[in-house]
Coordinates of C-alpha atoms and ligand atoms in Angstrom, one line a residue:
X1 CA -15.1 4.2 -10.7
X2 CA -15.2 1.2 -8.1
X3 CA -13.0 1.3 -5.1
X4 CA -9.6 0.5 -5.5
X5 CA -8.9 -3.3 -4.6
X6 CA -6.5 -3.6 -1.5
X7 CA -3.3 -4.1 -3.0
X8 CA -1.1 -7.6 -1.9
X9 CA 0.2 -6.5 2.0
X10 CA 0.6 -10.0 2.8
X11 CA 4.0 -9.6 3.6
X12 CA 2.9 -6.6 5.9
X13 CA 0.0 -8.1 7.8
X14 CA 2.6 -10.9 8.9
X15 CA 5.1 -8.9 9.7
X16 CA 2.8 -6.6 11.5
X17 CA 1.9 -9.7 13.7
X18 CA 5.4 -10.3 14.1
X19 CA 6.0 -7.4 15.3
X20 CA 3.3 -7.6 17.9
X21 CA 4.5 -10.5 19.4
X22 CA 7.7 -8.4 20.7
X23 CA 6.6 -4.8 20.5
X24 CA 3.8 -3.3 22.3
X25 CA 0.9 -2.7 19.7
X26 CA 3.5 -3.9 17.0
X27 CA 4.9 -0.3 16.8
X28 CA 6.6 2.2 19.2
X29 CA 4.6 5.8 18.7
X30 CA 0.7 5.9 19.3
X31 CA -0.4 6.4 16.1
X32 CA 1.1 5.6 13.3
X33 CA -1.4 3.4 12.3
X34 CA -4.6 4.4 12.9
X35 CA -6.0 3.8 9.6
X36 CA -5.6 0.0 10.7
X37 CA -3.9 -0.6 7.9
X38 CA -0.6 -2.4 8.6
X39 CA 2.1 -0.9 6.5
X40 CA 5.9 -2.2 7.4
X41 CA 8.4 -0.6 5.1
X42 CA 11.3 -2.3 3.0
X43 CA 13.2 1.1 1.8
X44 CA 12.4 4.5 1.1
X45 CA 14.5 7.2 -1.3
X46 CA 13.0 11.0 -2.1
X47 CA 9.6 11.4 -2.9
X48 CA 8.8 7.9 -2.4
X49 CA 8.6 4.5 0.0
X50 CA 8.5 0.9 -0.9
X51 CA 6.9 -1.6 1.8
X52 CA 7.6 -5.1 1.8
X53 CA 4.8 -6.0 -0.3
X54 CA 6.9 -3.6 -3.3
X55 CA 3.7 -1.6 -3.3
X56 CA 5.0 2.1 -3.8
X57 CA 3.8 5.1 -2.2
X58 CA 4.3 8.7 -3.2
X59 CA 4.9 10.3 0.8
X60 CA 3.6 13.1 1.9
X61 CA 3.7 11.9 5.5
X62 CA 7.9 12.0 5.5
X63 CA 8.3 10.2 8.5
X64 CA 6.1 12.6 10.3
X65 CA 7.8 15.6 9.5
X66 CA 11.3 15.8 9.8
X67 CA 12.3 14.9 6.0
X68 CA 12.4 18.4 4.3
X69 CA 14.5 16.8 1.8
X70 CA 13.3 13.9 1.6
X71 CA 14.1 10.3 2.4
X72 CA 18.0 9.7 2.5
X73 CA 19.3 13.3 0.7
X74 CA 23.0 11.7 0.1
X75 CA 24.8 15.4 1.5
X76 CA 23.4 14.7 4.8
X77 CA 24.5 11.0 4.8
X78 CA 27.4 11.3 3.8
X79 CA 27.9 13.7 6.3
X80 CA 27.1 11.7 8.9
X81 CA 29.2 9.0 7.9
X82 CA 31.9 11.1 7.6
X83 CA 31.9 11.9 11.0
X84 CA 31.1 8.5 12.4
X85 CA 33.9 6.9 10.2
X86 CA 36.7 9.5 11.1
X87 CA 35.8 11.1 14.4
X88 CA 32.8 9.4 16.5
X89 CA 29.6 8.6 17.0
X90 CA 29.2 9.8 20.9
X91 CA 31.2 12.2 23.0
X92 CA 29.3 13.9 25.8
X93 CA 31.9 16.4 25.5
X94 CA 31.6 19.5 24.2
X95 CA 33.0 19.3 20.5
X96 CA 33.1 20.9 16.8
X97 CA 29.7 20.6 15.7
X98 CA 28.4 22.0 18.7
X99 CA 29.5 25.5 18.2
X100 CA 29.2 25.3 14.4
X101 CA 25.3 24.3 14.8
X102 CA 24.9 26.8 17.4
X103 CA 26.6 29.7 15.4
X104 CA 24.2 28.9 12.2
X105 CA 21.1 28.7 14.7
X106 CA 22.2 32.4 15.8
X107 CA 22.3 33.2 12.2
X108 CA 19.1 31.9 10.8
X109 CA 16.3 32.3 14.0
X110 CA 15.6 36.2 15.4
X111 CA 14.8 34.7 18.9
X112 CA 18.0 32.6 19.2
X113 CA 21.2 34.3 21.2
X114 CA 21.9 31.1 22.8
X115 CA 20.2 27.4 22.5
X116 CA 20.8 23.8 24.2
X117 CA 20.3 20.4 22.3
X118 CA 17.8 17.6 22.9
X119 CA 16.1 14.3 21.2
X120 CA 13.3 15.2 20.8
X121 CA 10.4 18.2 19.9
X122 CA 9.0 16.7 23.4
X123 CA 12.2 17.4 25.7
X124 CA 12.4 20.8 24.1
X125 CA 8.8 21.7 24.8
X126 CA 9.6 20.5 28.6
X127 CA 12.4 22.1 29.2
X128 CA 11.2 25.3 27.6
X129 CA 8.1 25.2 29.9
X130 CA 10.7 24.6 32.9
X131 CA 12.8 27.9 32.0
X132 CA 9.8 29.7 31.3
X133 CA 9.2 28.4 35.2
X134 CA 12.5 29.2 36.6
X135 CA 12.4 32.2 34.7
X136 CA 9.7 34.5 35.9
X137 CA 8.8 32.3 39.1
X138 CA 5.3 31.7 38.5
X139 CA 4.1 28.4 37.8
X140 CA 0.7 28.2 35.2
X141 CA 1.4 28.0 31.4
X142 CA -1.3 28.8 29.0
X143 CA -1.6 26.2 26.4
X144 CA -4.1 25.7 23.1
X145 CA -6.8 23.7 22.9
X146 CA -5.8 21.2 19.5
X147 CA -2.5 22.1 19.9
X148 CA 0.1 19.2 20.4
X149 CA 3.3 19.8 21.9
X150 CA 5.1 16.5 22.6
X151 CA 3.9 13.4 25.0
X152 CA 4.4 14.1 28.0
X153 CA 2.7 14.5 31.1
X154 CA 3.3 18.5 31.4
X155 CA 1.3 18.8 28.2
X156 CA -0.6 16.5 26.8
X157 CA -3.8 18.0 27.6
X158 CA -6.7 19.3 25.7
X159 CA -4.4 18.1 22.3
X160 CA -7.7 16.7 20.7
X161 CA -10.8 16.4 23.4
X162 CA -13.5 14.9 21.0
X163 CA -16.0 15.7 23.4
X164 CA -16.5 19.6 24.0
X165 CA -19.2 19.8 25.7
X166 CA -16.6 17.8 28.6
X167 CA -14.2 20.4 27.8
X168 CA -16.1 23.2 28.7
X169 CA -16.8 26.8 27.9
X170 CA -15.1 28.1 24.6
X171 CA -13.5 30.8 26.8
X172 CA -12.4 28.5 29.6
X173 CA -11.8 24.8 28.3
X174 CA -11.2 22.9 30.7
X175 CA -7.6 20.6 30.6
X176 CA -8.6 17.7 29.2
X177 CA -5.5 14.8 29.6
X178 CA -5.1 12.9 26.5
X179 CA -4.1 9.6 28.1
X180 CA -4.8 7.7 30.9
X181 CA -2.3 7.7 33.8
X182 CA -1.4 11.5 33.5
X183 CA -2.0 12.9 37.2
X184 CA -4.5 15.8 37.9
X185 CA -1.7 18.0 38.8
X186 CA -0.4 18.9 35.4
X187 CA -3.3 19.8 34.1
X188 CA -3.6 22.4 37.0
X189 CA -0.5 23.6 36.0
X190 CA -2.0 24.7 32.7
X191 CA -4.4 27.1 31.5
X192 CA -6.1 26.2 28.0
X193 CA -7.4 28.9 25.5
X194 CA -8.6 28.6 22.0
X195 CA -6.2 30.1 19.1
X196 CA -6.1 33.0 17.5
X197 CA -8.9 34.6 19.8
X198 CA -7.0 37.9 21.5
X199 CA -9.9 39.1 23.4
X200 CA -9.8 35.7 25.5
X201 CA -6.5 35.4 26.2
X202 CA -5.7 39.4 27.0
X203 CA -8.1 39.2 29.3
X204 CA -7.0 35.7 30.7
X205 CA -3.4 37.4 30.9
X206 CA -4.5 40.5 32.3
X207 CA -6.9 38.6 35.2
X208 CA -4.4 36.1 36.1
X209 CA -1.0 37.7 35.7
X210 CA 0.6 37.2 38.8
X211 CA 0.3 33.0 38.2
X212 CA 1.0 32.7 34.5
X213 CA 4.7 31.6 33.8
X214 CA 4.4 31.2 30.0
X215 CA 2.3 31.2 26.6
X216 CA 3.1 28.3 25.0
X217 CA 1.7 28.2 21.1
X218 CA 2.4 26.6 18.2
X219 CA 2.3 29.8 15.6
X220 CA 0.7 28.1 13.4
X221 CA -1.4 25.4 14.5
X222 CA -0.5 22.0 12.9
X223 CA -2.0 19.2 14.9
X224 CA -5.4 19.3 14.1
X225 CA -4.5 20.3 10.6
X226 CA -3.2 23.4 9.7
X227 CA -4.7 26.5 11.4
X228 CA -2.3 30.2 10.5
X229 CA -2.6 32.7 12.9
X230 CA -5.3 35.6 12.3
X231 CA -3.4 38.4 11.0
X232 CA -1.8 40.7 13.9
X233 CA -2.5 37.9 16.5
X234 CA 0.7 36.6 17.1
X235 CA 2.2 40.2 17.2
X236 CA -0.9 40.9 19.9
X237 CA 0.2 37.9 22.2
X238 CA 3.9 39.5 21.9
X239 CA 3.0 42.7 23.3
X240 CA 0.6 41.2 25.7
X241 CA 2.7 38.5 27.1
X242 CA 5.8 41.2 27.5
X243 CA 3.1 43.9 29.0
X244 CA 2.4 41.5 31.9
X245 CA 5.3 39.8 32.4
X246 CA 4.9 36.4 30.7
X247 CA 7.4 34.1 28.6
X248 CA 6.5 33.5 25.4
X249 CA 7.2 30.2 24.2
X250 CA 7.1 29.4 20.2
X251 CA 6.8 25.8 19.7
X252 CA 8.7 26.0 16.2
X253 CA 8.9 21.8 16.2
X254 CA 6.5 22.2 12.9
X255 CA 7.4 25.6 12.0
X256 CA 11.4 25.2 12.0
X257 CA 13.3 25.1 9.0
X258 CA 9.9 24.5 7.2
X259 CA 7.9 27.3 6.7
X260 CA 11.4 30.1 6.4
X261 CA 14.6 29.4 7.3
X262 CA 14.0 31.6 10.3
X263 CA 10.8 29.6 11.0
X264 CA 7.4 31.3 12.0
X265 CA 9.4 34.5 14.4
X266 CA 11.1 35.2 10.5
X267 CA 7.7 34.8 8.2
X268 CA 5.4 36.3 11.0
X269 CA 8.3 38.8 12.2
X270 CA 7.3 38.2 15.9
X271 CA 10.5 37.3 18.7
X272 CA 9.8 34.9 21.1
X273 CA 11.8 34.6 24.7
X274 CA 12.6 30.9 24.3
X275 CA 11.5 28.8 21.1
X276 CA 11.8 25.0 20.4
X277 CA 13.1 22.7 17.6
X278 CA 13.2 19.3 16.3
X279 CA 11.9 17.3 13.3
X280 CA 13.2 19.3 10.6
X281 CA 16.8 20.7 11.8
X282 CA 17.5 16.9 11.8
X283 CA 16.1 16.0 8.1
X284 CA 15.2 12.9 9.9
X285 CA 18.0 12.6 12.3
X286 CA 17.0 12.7 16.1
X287 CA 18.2 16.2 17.1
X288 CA 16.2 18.7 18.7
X289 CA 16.7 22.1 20.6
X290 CA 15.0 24.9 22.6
X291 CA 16.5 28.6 22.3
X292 CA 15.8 32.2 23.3
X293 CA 17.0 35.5 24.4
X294 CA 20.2 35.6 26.8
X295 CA 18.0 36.9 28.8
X296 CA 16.3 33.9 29.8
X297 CA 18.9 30.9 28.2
X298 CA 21.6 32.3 31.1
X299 CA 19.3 30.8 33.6
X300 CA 20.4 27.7 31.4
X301 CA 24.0 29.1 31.6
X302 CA 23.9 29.0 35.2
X303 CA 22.5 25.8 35.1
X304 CA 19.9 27.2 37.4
X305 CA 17.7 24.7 35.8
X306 CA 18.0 21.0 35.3
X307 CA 18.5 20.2 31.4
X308 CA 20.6 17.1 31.0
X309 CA 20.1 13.7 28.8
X310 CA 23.3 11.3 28.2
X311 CA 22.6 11.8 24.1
X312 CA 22.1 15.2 23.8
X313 CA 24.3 16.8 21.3
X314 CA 25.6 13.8 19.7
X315 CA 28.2 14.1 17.3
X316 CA 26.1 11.4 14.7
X317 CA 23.2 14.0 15.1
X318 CA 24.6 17.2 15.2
X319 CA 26.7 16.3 11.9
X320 CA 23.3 15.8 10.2
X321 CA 22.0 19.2 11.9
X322 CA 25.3 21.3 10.3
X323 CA 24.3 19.5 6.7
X324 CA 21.0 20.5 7.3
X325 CA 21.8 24.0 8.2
X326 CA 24.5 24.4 5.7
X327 CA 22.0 23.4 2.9
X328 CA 18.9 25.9 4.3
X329 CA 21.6 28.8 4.2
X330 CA 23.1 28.3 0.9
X331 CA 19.5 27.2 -0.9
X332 CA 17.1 29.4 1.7
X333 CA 16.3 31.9 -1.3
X334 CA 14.9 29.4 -3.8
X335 CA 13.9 26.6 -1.6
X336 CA 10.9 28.0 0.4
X337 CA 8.9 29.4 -2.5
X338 CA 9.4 26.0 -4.8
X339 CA 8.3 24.2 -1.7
X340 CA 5.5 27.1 -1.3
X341 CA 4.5 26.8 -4.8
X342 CA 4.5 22.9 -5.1
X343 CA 2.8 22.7 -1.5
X344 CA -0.2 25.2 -3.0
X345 CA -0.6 23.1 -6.6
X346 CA -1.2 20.8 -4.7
X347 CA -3.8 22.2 -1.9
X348 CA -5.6 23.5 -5.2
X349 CA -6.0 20.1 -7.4
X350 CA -7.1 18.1 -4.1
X351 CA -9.8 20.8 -3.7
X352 CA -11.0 21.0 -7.3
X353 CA -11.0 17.1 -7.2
X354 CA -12.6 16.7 -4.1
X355 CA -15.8 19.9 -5.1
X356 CA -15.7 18.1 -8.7
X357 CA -16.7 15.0 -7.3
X358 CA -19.4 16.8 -5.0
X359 CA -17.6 17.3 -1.8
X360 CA -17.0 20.6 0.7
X361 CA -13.9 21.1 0.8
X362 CA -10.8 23.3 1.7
X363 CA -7.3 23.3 2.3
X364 CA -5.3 25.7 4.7
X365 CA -1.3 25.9 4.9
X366 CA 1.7 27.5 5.2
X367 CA 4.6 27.2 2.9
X368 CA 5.2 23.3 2.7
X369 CA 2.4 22.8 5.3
X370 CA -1.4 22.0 4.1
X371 CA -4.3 19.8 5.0
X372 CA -7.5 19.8 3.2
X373 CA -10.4 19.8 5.3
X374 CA -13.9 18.1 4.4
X375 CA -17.0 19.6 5.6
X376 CA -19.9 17.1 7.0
X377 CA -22.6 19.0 5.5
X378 CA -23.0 22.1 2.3
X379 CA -22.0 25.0 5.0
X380 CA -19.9 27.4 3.2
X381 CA -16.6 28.5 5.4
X382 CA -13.2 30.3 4.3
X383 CA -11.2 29.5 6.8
X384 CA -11.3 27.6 10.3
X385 CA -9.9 29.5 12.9
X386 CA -9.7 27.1 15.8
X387 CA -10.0 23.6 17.4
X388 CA -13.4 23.9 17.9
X389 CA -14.6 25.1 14.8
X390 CA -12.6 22.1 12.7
X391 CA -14.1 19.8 15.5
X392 CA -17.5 21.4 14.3
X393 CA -16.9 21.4 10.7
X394 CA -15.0 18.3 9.4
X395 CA -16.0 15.0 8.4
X396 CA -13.4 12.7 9.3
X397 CA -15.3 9.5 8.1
X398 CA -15.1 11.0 4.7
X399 CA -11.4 11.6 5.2
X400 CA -10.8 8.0 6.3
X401 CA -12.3 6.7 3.0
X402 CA -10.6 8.8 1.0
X403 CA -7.3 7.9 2.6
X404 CA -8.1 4.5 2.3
X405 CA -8.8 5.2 -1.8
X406 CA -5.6 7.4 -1.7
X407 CA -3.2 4.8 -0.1
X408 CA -4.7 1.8 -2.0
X409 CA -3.5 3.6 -5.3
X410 CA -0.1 4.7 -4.0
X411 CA -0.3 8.1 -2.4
X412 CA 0.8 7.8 1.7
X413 CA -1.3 10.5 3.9
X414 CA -1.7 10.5 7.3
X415 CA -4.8 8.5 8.5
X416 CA -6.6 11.5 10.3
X417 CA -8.2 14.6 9.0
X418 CA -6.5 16.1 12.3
X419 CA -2.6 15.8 10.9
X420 CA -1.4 17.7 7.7
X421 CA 0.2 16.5 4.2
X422 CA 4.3 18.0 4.3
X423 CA 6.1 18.8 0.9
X424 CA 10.0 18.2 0.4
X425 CA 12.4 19.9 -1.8
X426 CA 12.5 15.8 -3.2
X427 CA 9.1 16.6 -4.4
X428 CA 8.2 16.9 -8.3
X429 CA 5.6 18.8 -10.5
X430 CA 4.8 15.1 -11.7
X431 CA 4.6 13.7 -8.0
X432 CA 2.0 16.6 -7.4
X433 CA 0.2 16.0 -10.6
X434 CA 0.0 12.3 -10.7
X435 CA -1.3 12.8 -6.8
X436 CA -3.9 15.0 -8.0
X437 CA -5.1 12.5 -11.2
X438 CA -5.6 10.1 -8.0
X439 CA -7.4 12.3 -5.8
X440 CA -9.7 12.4 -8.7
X441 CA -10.2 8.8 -9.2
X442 CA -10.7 8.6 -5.2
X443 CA -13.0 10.9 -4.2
X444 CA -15.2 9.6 -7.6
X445 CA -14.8 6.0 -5.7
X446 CA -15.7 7.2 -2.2
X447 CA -18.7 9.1 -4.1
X448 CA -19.8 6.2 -5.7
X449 CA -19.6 4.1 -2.8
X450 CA -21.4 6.1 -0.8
X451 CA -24.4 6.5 -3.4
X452 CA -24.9 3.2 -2.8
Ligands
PLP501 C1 4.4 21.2 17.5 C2 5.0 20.0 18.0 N1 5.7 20.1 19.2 C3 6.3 19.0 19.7 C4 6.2 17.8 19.1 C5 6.9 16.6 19.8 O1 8.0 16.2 19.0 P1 8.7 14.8 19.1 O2 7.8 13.8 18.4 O3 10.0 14.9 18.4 O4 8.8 14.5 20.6 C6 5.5 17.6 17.9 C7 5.4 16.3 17.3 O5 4.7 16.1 16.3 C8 4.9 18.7 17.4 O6 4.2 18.7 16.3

């Protein structure tokens, strides 16, 4: 089995160069590209995407998340053309879909009694970190090392230092900043832990009390592939974090809508104080949110704390939101194990094809969220638990050239062995299976190549 010849991206490459002579790098988000492959799209619809070459993709990417069902489900179109046609596009006033979206988030997520809209998973995760602030009066938030919560300065730190020995004791990383240009002073502001270790951070908690505003955690870790929490851990933190006094934060921009209707607090049965949302609750519309206890969102209420933004709670967003909610209460039942099940056929041929074809390999998930993770050498593991260990484990060289092999014969991944595949209820047992007949022809190509 040779390597799979690049298809035709002519079209692509000069768009791509096109698009550089106006925009910045030629796109707008840091790394949608990294494989260095250009890719500009012509149209998209379900399981699939079409760039302007005509090459065809099965997706598992999904514009990064947000499309549980899909590219362009027609109920959630044609409910926001509904509203833009008869009503409006943009208010800033309060209006129908406010309370309507609001109600079904009271309905569906444990942790919410009240919420308040944003763009985007990073404006939640900011202003969630601010309440948690305003909230208890302290100031430090503890944050995980490989987790990512949004680009801004408050947090991007220690999201994916590739140099550990720089970051410092596995029980103390230091805050790494992921950029340049981030001052020092954020990163004082947080304290970085590794996941799913409860000895660390209990005693991290218990020392340091007095200073620490927040935990902020993703439940399950999906920015440096999947990583579940250990079992009991995440109900630990809960009882820790109210023992001493601490917010805790879920990051549910991943989790939302995706892995239960009620997110990770409803398939882990753990209640934050505030939680976030985006991606998802959108299908691919820009709406976001952060929620909590009344407790804490009356500080919100009181408007005790600065939350503003002239496009929050559009009317064009928030009619895709209702759709979106509307379908996950009337489908919740039957959607999350077909997603489940597809998600794991899936994990389970990648894995045979990759060990068939002599490679270490497994895959960890949760409902529709999986990556498979090559090892660089024979070491046996069942499961990585942290940043570190993946850092230690994978070989991301072997996961570019299978992408590469994967992507030349129609199946879209992300380019890093650090993101994770997402399943949509547009997603078919043929999808999955013709996916898994190509994993099969490209890890035989990168094993060929690389006996060379
Ligand atoms: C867990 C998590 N939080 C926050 C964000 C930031 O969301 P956004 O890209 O909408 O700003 C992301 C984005 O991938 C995420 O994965």
């Amino acid at each position: 089995m040779s390597a799979a010849p690049k298809p035709n991206m002519t079209k692509s490459v000069e768009m791509f160069s096109r698009c550089k002579k106006s925009i910045a790098g030629g796109e707008s988000s840091y790394a949608r590209l990294r494989s260095g492959i250009e890719l500009c799209l012509d149209h998209t619809a379900g399981s699939r995407m079409w760039d302007v070459d005509g090459n065809e993709y099965i997706d598992y990417c999904l514009g990064f998340g947000p499309l549980i069902f899909g590219h362009n489900p027609q109920d959630i179109i044609k409910a926001v053309v509904d509203q833009i046609t008869t009503k409006g596009y943009h208010f800033s006033f309060p209006h129908e879909l406010d309370h309507k979206v609001g109600e079904a988030m009271q309905r569906l997520i444990p942790g919410v009694d009240k919420i308040r809209f944003t763009c985007s998973g990073t404006e939640s995760t900011m202003a969630a970190m601010r309440l948690a602030r305003a909230y208890t009066g302290k100031e430090k938030i503890i944050k995980f090392e490989g987790a990512y919560h949004g680009w801004s300065d408050v947090h991007l730190y220690s999201v994916h230092p590739s140099l550990i020995q720089a970051s410092g004791r596995y029980n103390a990383p230091n805050a790494m900043a992921d950029s340049t240009g981030i001052p020092k002073a954020f990163g004082e502001s947080l304290i970085i832990q590794p996941f799913n270790d409860i000895k660390i951070i209990e005693q991290t908690i218990r020392q340091r009390q007095h200073e620490i505003a927040g935990v902020l955690i993703e439940p399950a870790m999906a920015n440096c592939g999947i990583v579940p929490p250990r079992d009991g851990y995440l109900q630990e933190l809960r009882a820790l974090t109210e023992k001493y006094g601490v917010a805790l934060i879920f990051d549910e921009v991943m989790t939302g809508f995706r892995i239960a209707a009620g997110g990770a607090q409803e398939y882990w049965g753990v209640t934050p104080d505030i939680c976030t949302y985006a991606k998802a609750i959108g299908a691919g519309f820009p709406v976001a949110c952060f929620g909590g206890t009344d407790e804490f969102m009356d500080v919100e209420a009181r408007n005790e704390v600065y939350h503003g933004g002239t496009y929050t709670a559009s009317p064009l967003t928030l009619a895709a939101a209702d759709a979106v909610l509307q379908r996950i209460e009337r489908d919740k039942d039957t959607m999350y194990p077909e997603l489940t099940r597809l998600s794991e056929k899936l994990a389970d041929g990648l894995v045979a094809a990759a060990r068939d074809n002599g490679f270490n390999a497994i895959w960890q998930g949760v409902g529709p969220l999986l990556q498979i993770f090559f090892g660089k050498d024979d070491s046996k593991v069942d499961r990585l638990y942290n940043y570190r260990e993946i850092l230690n484990w994978v070989d991301e060289e072997l996961y570019s050239e299978w992408h590469q092999e994967m992507q030349y014969r129609g199946v879209y991944l992300f380019p890093s062995q650090y993101e994770r595949l997402f399943m949509s209820t547009a997603h078919t047992d043929q999808d999955i299976e013709d996916t898994i007949a190509i994993a099969q022809e490209s890890f035989k190509a990168v094993a060929e190549q690389r006996a060379k």
